[in-house]
Coordinates of C-alpha atoms in Angstrom, one line a residue:
X84 CA 33.5 11.0 21.2
X85 CA 30.2 13.0 21.2
X86 CA 27.4 13.2 23.8
X87 CA 24.1 12.0 22.4
X88 CA 21.3 14.6 22.4
X89 CA 17.6 14.2 22.0
X90 CA 15.9 14.9 18.7
X91 CA 14.6 18.2 20.0
X92 CA 18.2 19.6 19.9
X93 CA 19.8 21.0 16.8
X94 CA 20.8 18.1 14.5
X95 CA 24.3 17.6 13.3
X96 CA 25.2 16.9 9.7
X97 CA 25.8 13.2 10.5
X98 CA 23.2 10.7 9.4
X99 CA 21.0 9.1 12.1
X100 CA 21.6 5.3 12.1
X101 CA 19.6 4.4 15.2
X102 CA 17.4 5.9 17.9
X103 CA 16.5 5.3 21.5
X104 CA 12.7 5.8 21.6
X105 CA 11.2 6.5 25.0
X106 CA 8.0 4.7 26.0
X107 CA 6.5 8.0 27.2
X108 CA 5.8 10.3 24.3
X109 CA 6.3 13.4 26.4
X110 CA 10.0 12.8 26.2
X111 CA 12.2 13.2 23.2
X112 CA 13.9 10.5 21.1
X113 CA 17.6 10.1 21.3
X114 CA 19.3 10.1 17.9
X115 CA 22.5 8.2 17.3
X116 CA 24.6 9.9 14.6
X117 CA 28.1 8.7 15.3
X118 CA 29.4 5.2 15.6
X119 CA 30.3 5.8 19.3
X120 CA 28.2 8.1 21.4
X121 CA 27.8 8.8 25.1
X122 CA 24.1 9.2 25.8
X123 CA 22.9 12.1 28.0
X124 CA 19.1 12.0 28.2
X125 CA 16.1 11.9 30.4
X126 CA 16.3 9.0 32.9
X127 CA 13.5 9.3 35.4
X128 CA 10.0 10.7 35.3
X129 CA 8.3 13.0 36.0
X130 CA 11.7 14.7 36.0
X131 CA 13.1 16.3 32.8
X132 CA 16.7 16.5 34.0
X133 CA 19.1 14.9 31.6
X134 CA 21.9 12.6 32.9
X135 CA 24.8 10.8 31.3
X136 CA 24.1 7.1 31.7
X137 CA 25.4 4.9 28.9
X138 CA 27.7 4.7 25.8
X139 CA 26.4 3.1 22.6
X140 CA 28.9 1.7 20.0
X141 CA 27.8 0.6 16.6
X142 CA 28.8 -2.9 15.7
X143 CA 30.4 -4.0 12.4
X144 CA 27.2 -5.9 11.3
X145 CA 25.5 -2.4 11.0
X146 CA 22.3 -3.8 12.6
X147 CA 23.3 -4.1 16.3
X148 CA 25.3 -2.2 18.9
X149 CA 27.1 -2.6 22.2
X150 CA 25.8 -0.6 25.1
X151 CA 28.0 0.1 28.1
X152 CA 26.6 1.2 31.5
X153 CA 28.2 4.6 32.3
X154 CA 26.1 5.3 35.4
X155 CA 26.7 4.4 39.0
X156 CA 23.5 2.3 39.1
X157 CA 22.6 -1.0 37.5
X158 CA 20.6 -0.7 34.2
X159 CA 18.3 -3.2 32.7
X160 CA 18.6 -4.4 29.1
X161 CA 15.9 -6.8 28.0
X162 CA 15.3 -7.5 31.7
X163 CA 19.0 -8.4 32.2
X164 CA 20.8 -6.4 34.9
X165 CA 24.0 -4.7 33.7
X166 CA 26.3 -3.4 36.4
X167 CA 28.2 -0.1 36.1
X168 CA 30.9 -0.2 33.3
X169 CA 29.7 -3.6 32.0
X170 CA 28.5 -4.0 28.4
X171 CA 26.0 -6.0 26.4
X172 CA 25.0 -6.3 22.8
X173 CA 21.6 -4.8 21.8
X174 CA 19.5 -5.4 18.7
X175 CA 16.6 -3.6 17.1
X176 CA 13.7 -3.8 19.5
X177 CA 15.8 -4.2 22.7
X178 CA 14.2 -2.6 25.7
X179 CA 16.5 -0.5 27.9
X180 CA 15.8 0.9 31.3
X181 CA 18.4 3.4 32.6
X182 CA 18.0 2.2 36.2
X183 CA 17.8 -1.0 38.4
X184 CA 14.0 -1.3 38.3
X185 CA 10.9 -0.4 36.2
X186 CA 9.2 1.9 38.6
X187 CA 10.3 5.6 38.3
X188 CA 12.6 5.1 35.3
X189 CA 11.9 5.7 31.7
X190 CA 12.0 2.8 29.3
X191 CA 13.7 3.1 25.9
X192 CA 13.5 0.9 22.8
X193 CA 16.6 0.6 20.5
X194 CA 15.6 1.1 16.9
X195 CA 18.0 0.7 13.9
X196 CA 17.1 2.9 11.0
X197 CA 16.9 1.4 7.5
X198 CA 19.2 3.0 4.8
X199 CA 16.2 4.7 3.3
X200 CA 15.1 6.2 6.7
X201 CA 18.6 7.2 7.7
X202 CA 19.3 9.3 4.7
X203 CA 18.0 12.8 5.4
X204 CA 18.9 14.3 2.0
X205 CA 16.0 14.1 -0.4
X206 CA 16.2 14.2 -4.2
X207 CA 14.6 17.4 -5.4
X208 CA 13.2 17.6 -8.9
X209 CA 12.8 21.0 -10.6
X210 CA 9.7 21.1 -12.7
X211 CA 8.3 23.9 -14.9
X212 CA 4.6 24.1 -13.9
X213 CA 3.8 24.8 -17.6
X214 CA 4.9 21.2 -18.4
X215 CA 2.4 19.8 -15.9
X216 CA -0.7 21.4 -17.6
X217 CA -3.3 19.7 -19.7
X218 CA -3.3 21.1 -23.3
X219 CA -7.1 20.8 -23.5
X220 CA -8.1 22.8 -20.4
X221 CA -4.7 24.6 -19.8
X222 CA -4.8 23.8 -16.0
X223 CA -2.7 21.5 -13.9
X224 CA -3.6 17.9 -14.6
X225 CA -6.4 16.3 -12.6
X226 CA -6.3 12.4 -12.4
X227 CA -3.7 12.5 -15.2
X228 CA -3.7 10.0 -18.1
X229 CA -1.0 9.4 -20.7
X230 CA -1.6 8.5 -24.3
X231 CA 0.8 6.4 -26.5
X232 CA 2.8 6.3 -28.6
X233 CA 3.4 10.1 -28.3
X234 CA 3.3 10.0 -24.4
X235 CA 1.4 13.3 -23.9
X236 CA -0.6 13.8 -20.7
X237 CA -4.1 15.1 -20.1
X238 CA -6.8 15.3 -17.4
X239 CA -8.8 12.1 -17.3
X240 CA -12.1 14.1 -17.7
X241 CA -10.7 16.2 -20.6
X242 CA -9.4 13.3 -22.6
X243 CA -12.4 11.1 -21.9
X244 CA -14.6 13.8 -23.5
X245 CA -12.2 14.2 -26.4
X246 CA -12.3 10.4 -26.9
X247 CA -16.1 10.3 -27.0
X248 CA -16.3 13.1 -29.6
X249 CA -13.5 11.7 -31.7
X250 CA -15.1 8.3 -31.9
X251 CA -18.4 9.8 -33.1
X252 CA -16.7 11.7 -35.9
X253 CA -13.5 10.0 -37.0
X254 CA -12.1 6.5 -37.6
X255 CA -9.0 7.3 -35.6
X256 CA -8.5 9.2 -32.3
X257 CA -5.8 11.8 -32.6
X258 CA -3.7 13.3 -29.8
X259 CA -5.1 16.8 -28.9
X260 CA -1.5 18.1 -28.6
X261 CA 0.5 16.6 -31.5
X262 CA -2.2 15.0 -33.7
X263 CA -0.5 11.6 -33.7
X264 CA -2.8 8.6 -33.8
X265 CA -3.6 7.4 -30.3
X266 CA -3.3 3.6 -29.9
X267 CA -3.3 3.4 -26.1
X268 CA -4.4 5.5 -23.1
X269 CA -4.0 4.8 -19.4
X270 CA -3.9 6.5 -16.0
X271 CA -0.4 7.6 -14.9
X272 CA -0.1 7.1 -11.1
X273 CA 3.5 8.5 -11.0
X274 CA 2.5 11.8 -12.6
X275 CA -0.5 11.9 -10.3
X276 CA 1.9 12.1 -7.4
X277 CA 3.7 15.0 -9.0
X278 CA 0.4 16.7 -9.7
X279 CA -0.5 16.5 -6.0
X280 CA 2.9 17.8 -5.0
X281 CA 2.6 20.8 -7.2
X282 CA -0.9 21.7 -5.8
X283 CA 0.5 21.3 -2.3
X284 CA 3.3 23.7 -3.1
X285 CA 1.1 26.3 -4.8
X286 CA -2.6 26.0 -3.6
X287 CA -3.5 28.9 -6.0
X288 CA -3.3 26.4 -8.9
X289 CA -6.1 24.3 -7.4
X290 CA -9.5 24.3 -9.2
X291 CA -12.8 24.9 -7.5
X292 CA -14.8 22.0 -6.1
X293 CA -17.4 22.6 -8.9
X294 CA -14.7 22.3 -11.6
X295 CA -13.3 19.1 -10.1
X296 CA -16.8 17.6 -9.9
X297 CA -17.5 18.3 -13.6
X298 CA -14.1 16.8 -14.6
X299 CA -14.7 13.7 -12.6
X300 CA -18.2 13.3 -14.0
X301 CA -16.7 13.2 -17.5
X302 CA -13.8 10.8 -16.6
X303 CA -14.2 7.3 -18.0
X304 CA -10.7 5.9 -18.1
X305 CA -10.2 3.5 -15.2
X306 CA -7.6 1.2 -16.6
X307 CA -5.5 0.8 -19.8
X308 CA -7.5 1.3 -23.0
X309 CA -6.4 0.0 -26.4
X310 CA -7.9 2.0 -29.3
X311 CA -8.5 0.6 -32.7
X312 CA -6.9 2.4 -35.6
X313 CA -7.0 2.2 -39.4
X314 CA -4.3 -0.4 -39.2
X315 CA -4.6 -3.9 -37.9
X316 CA -4.3 -4.3 -34.1
X317 CA -3.8 -7.2 -31.9
X318 CA -1.4 -9.8 -30.5
X319 CA 1.2 -11.3 -32.7
X320 CA 1.2 -14.9 -33.8
X321 CA 4.6 -16.4 -34.7
X322 CA 5.0 -18.6 -37.8
X323 CA 6.6 -22.0 -37.4
X324 CA 9.6 -20.9 -39.5
X325 CA 12.1 -18.6 -37.7
X326 CA 13.0 -16.9 -41.0
X327 CA 9.4 -15.7 -41.7
X328 CA 8.1 -12.4 -40.2
X329 CA 5.4 -12.4 -37.6
X330 CA 2.0 -11.2 -38.7
X331 CA -0.6 -9.5 -36.6
X332 CA -4.0 -11.0 -35.9
X333 CA -6.8 -9.2 -37.7
X334 CA -9.0 -9.1 -34.7
X335 CA -7.8 -8.0 -31.2
X336 CA -10.8 -9.7 -29.4
X337 CA -13.2 -12.5 -30.2
X338 CA -16.1 -10.1 -30.7
X339 CA -14.2 -8.1 -33.4
X340 CA -14.5 -11.1 -35.7
X341 CA -17.6 -12.9 -34.6
X342 CA -20.8 -12.1 -32.7
X343 CA -21.2 -13.5 -29.2
X344 CA -24.3 -13.0 -27.0
X345 CA -25.7 -10.5 -29.6
X346 CA -22.6 -8.2 -29.6
X347 CA -20.1 -7.4 -32.4
X348 CA -17.4 -4.8 -32.1
X349 CA -17.5 -1.9 -34.6
X350 CA -14.4 0.0 -35.9
X351 CA -14.6 2.5 -33.1
X352 CA -14.9 0.1 -30.2
X353 CA -12.5 0.8 -27.4
X354 CA -10.8 -2.3 -25.9
X355 CA -9.6 -3.1 -22.4
X356 CA -6.6 -5.3 -21.7
X357 CA -7.1 -7.9 -19.0
X358 CA -4.5 -7.5 -16.2
X359 CA -4.4 -11.3 -15.6
X360 CA -4.1 -12.9 -19.1
X361 CA -3.3 -9.9 -21.3
X362 CA -6.2 -10.6 -23.6
X363 CA -8.6 -8.0 -25.1
X364 CA -12.3 -7.3 -24.5
X365 CA -14.5 -4.5 -25.6
X366 CA -15.1 -1.7 -23.1
X367 CA -18.8 -1.8 -22.4
X368 CA -21.2 -0.1 -20.0
X369 CA -24.4 -1.7 -21.3
X370 CA -24.0 -5.0 -19.5
X371 CA -24.7 -5.9 -15.9
X372 CA -21.2 -7.3 -15.1
X373 CA -18.3 -5.0 -14.2
X374 CA -15.0 -5.2 -16.1
X375 CA -12.9 -3.5 -13.5
X376 CA -12.0 -4.6 -10.0
X377 CA -13.3 -1.9 -7.6
X378 CA -10.5 -2.6 -5.2
X379 CA -7.6 -1.8 -7.6
X380 CA -9.3 -0.4 -10.8
X381 CA -7.6 -3.0 -13.0
X382 CA -9.5 -4.7 -15.8
X383 CA -10.2 -8.4 -15.7
X384 CA -12.0 -10.4 -18.4
X385 CA -13.2 -13.5 -16.7
X386 CA -16.6 -12.3 -15.6
X387 CA -17.2 -10.6 -19.0
X388 CA -16.5 -13.6 -21.2
X389 CA -18.5 -15.8 -18.9
X390 CA -21.6 -13.6 -19.5
X391 CA -20.8 -13.6 -23.3
X392 CA -20.7 -17.4 -23.3
X393 CA -17.2 -17.5 -24.8
X394 CA -14.8 -20.0 -23.2
X395 CA -11.7 -19.1 -25.1
X396 CA -9.8 -20.4 -28.1
X397 CA -6.2 -20.9 -29.2
X398 CA -6.0 -17.4 -30.7
X399 CA -8.0 -15.7 -27.9
X400 CA -7.3 -17.3 -24.4
X401 CA -9.5 -15.8 -21.7
X402 CA -9.4 -15.9 -17.9
X403 CA -11.4 -18.3 -15.7
X404 CA -14.5 -16.9 -14.1
X405 CA -12.9 -17.6 -10.7
X406 CA -10.3 -14.8 -11.2
X407 CA -12.9 -12.0 -10.9
X408 CA -16.2 -12.5 -9.1
X409 CA -18.4 -11.0 -6.2
X410 CA -16.9 -11.0 -2.8
X411 CA -19.7 -13.3 -1.5
X412 CA -18.8 -15.9 -4.1
X413 CA -15.1 -16.1 -3.0
X414 CA -14.1 -18.9 -0.6
X415 CA -11.1 -19.1 1.7
X416 CA -9.5 -21.8 3.8
X417 CA -6.2 -20.3 4.9
X418 CA -5.2 -17.0 6.3
X419 CA -3.5 -14.8 3.6
X420 CA 0.3 -14.4 4.0
X421 CA -0.1 -10.6 4.0
X422 CA -2.5 -10.7 7.0
X423 CA -1.3 -8.9 10.1
X424 CA 1.5 -7.1 8.1
X425 CA 3.1 -10.5 7.2
X426 CA 3.6 -11.4 10.8
X427 CA 3.2 -15.2 11.0
X428 CA 3.2 -15.2 14.8
X429 CA 0.0 -13.0 14.7
X430 CA -1.5 -15.2 11.9
X431 CA -0.9 -18.3 14.0
X432 CA -2.6 -16.7 17.0
X433 CA -5.6 -15.7 14.9
X434 CA -5.9 -19.2 13.5
X435 CA -5.8 -20.7 17.0
X436 CA -8.6 -18.2 18.1
X437 CA -10.8 -19.3 15.3
X438 CA -10.3 -23.0 16.0
X439 CA -10.9 -22.4 19.7
X440 CA -14.3 -20.8 18.8
X441 CA -15.2 -24.0 16.9
X442 CA -15.5 -22.1 13.6
X443 CA -13.8 -22.1 10.2
X444 CA -12.0 -19.2 8.6
X445 CA -14.9 -19.0 6.1
X446 CA -17.4 -18.7 8.9
X447 CA -15.6 -15.8 10.5
X448 CA -15.1 -13.9 7.2
X449 CA -18.8 -14.4 6.3
X450 CA -19.9 -12.9 9.7
X451 CA -17.5 -10.0 9.3
X452 CA -18.8 -9.3 5.8
X453 CA -22.3 -8.9 7.2
X454 CA -20.9 -6.4 9.7
X455 CA -19.0 -4.6 6.9
X456 CA -22.2 -4.3 4.8
X457 CA -24.1 -3.0 7.8
X458 CA -21.5 -0.2 8.2
X459 CA -20.4 -1.6 11.6
X460 CA -16.7 -1.6 10.8
X461 CA -14.5 1.4 10.3
X462 CA -13.0 1.2 6.8
X463 CA -10.1 3.6 7.4
X464 CA -7.4 0.9 7.2
X465 CA -8.9 -0.9 4.2
X466 CA -6.2 -1.0 1.6
X467 CA -8.6 -1.0 -1.3
X468 CA -9.7 1.8 -3.7
X469 CA -13.3 3.0 -3.3
X470 CA -13.4 1.4 0.2
X471 CA -16.7 3.1 1.1
X472 CA -18.4 1.4 -1.9
X473 CA -17.3 -2.1 -1.1
X474 CA -20.1 -4.6 -0.2
X475 CA -20.5 -8.4 -0.3
X476 CA -21.8 -8.1 -3.9
X477 CA -18.8 -6.1 -5.2
X478 CA -16.7 -7.8 -7.9
X479 CA -13.0 -8.0 -6.9
X480 CA -9.9 -9.9 -8.1
X481 CA -8.2 -12.5 -6.0
X482 CA -5.5 -10.2 -4.8
X483 CA -7.9 -7.6 -3.6
X484 CA -10.0 -10.3 -1.9
X485 CA -6.9 -11.3 0.1
X486 CA -6.4 -7.7 1.1
X487 CA -10.0 -7.5 2.3
X488 CA -9.7 -10.7 4.3
X489 CA -6.6 -9.4 5.9
X490 CA -8.4 -6.1 6.8
X491 CA -11.4 -8.1 8.3
X492 CA -9.0 -10.3 10.4
X493 CA -7.5 -7.2 11.9
X494 CA -10.9 -6.2 13.1
X495 CA -11.6 -9.7 14.3
X496 CA -8.6 -9.5 16.6
X497 CA -8.9 -5.9 17.9
X498 CA -12.6 -6.4 18.8
X499 CA -11.8 -9.7 20.6
X500 CA -11.6 -9.5 24.5
X501 CA -8.1 -10.4 25.7
X502 CA -9.4 -13.3 27.7
X503 CA -10.4 -15.0 24.5
X504 CA -6.8 -15.1 23.3
X505 CA -4.6 -18.2 23.9
X506 CA -2.8 -17.8 27.3
X507 CA 0.6 -17.2 25.8
X508 CA -0.7 -14.4 23.6
X509 CA -2.9 -12.7 26.2
X510 CA 0.2 -12.0 28.4
X511 CA 2.0 -10.0 25.7
X512 CA 2.2 -6.2 26.0
X513 CA 1.1 -4.1 23.0
X514 CA 3.9 -2.7 20.8
X515 CA 3.9 1.1 20.9
X516 CA 3.8 1.2 17.1
X517 CA 1.0 -1.5 16.8
X518 CA 0.3 -2.7 13.2
X519 CA 2.6 0.1 11.9
X520 CA 5.7 -1.3 13.5
X521 CA 8.5 -1.9 11.1
X522 CA 10.7 -3.8 13.6
X523 CA 8.3 -6.8 13.4
X524 CA 9.3 -7.3 9.7
X525 CA 13.0 -8.1 10.5
X526 CA 13.2 -8.9 14.2
X527 CA 11.7 -12.3 14.9
X528 CA 12.0 -11.9 18.7
X529 CA 10.2 -8.6 18.7
X530 CA 7.5 -9.9 16.4
X531 CA 6.8 -12.8 18.8
X532 CA 7.3 -10.9 22.1
X533 CA 4.9 -8.0 21.5
X534 CA 1.3 -7.8 20.3
X535 CA 1.1 -5.9 16.9
X536 CA -2.6 -6.3 16.2
X537 CA -3.4 -3.0 17.9
X538 CA -3.5 0.7 17.1
X539 CA -0.3 2.7 17.3
X540 CA 0.2 4.7 20.5
X541 CA 3.1 6.7 19.0
X542 CA 5.0 7.2 15.8
X543 CA 2.0 7.2 13.6
X544 CA -1.1 9.3 12.9
X545 CA -3.1 6.3 11.9

């Protein structure tokens, strides 16, 4: 048996499977590393004297434990008094007070670590920095893009400039590194993470702000681009006979074979692939309708083909206009399932608040959009790209609209006086971890018992 120590002590080689987290951030967490541990930690405040007061034994289900009172006093577990030497089962989120009353004693919360959190060893990847350099500018990638089929990587700005020049002079775009014909180019978010890790490890490899600004001014690749080559491109159409080979369509998009709204693709036209339907459309910056969702940078064709007066065909299906439109044109009648971090208890409270005010969800969102456009709402927590550029007239996809609504409903709740909440909700105490609490995802009792539509007071820098 081993005495538990706070996380401020030297850690052992065992993996932490659970913690006792004190309510007062001045005190250290108690890490549980063995299946059975006697806890010796802070008990009363403002004293910092450690005392042996309980034994925690991990249960076979791996997600609960049994706590035995080893002190001479009664302790409280979820408001239940536990006499000396008695035991009780605790689960993730259980509140433990190492004394007979709340006053003068610290409060601990029992937290079970997920397998990912409990494993301290991290996978380390050795990478030669020379393999993370753009062969055009010979510097570490910036906003890295990958071309196919050769899979070489370049800075977005560098390759965008190469692409523009190649299209003006040649029928095909060649890879700057191996001279293979490029058929596809897209941003590589995985390599971008590696790019950032390298620059954090060696800041001397960073470019100047002026160089970065020039690169970003040249960058034009937002989502996946499909490039026309000397060979036929497009989606395949199967013959009725299984023995016959599939043949490729001559035209990847409707405007490659026919003129719509005064536009016809030329041999060098770059195409975007719609994220929703997989169809192709020409990449254009001479029209008043965006082709990329500002919230996720993905391409959507619904708005484009609507302006081109093309409603789709058997060989070229296109998205409905409703899949991609201005925020102000979206309507909503139910709270998105991802609102309030998927906590349906909080969603239910928000719905009751709206009904109590005599409004609809659409009324509330419309009012909040006005506040957002007037810069009255802090956008820090908005889980959308280019959040500072979002207005009611911004085109977004349905998925990003749900994220925006969830963000606005958070501000609807945190700015609401507690007296406006339903009586059962107003009596709840705030969770220490607020919206960032992971326990609410798997502990129904904790999700219901504590308010999670609030800012974290510990365990997060957000």
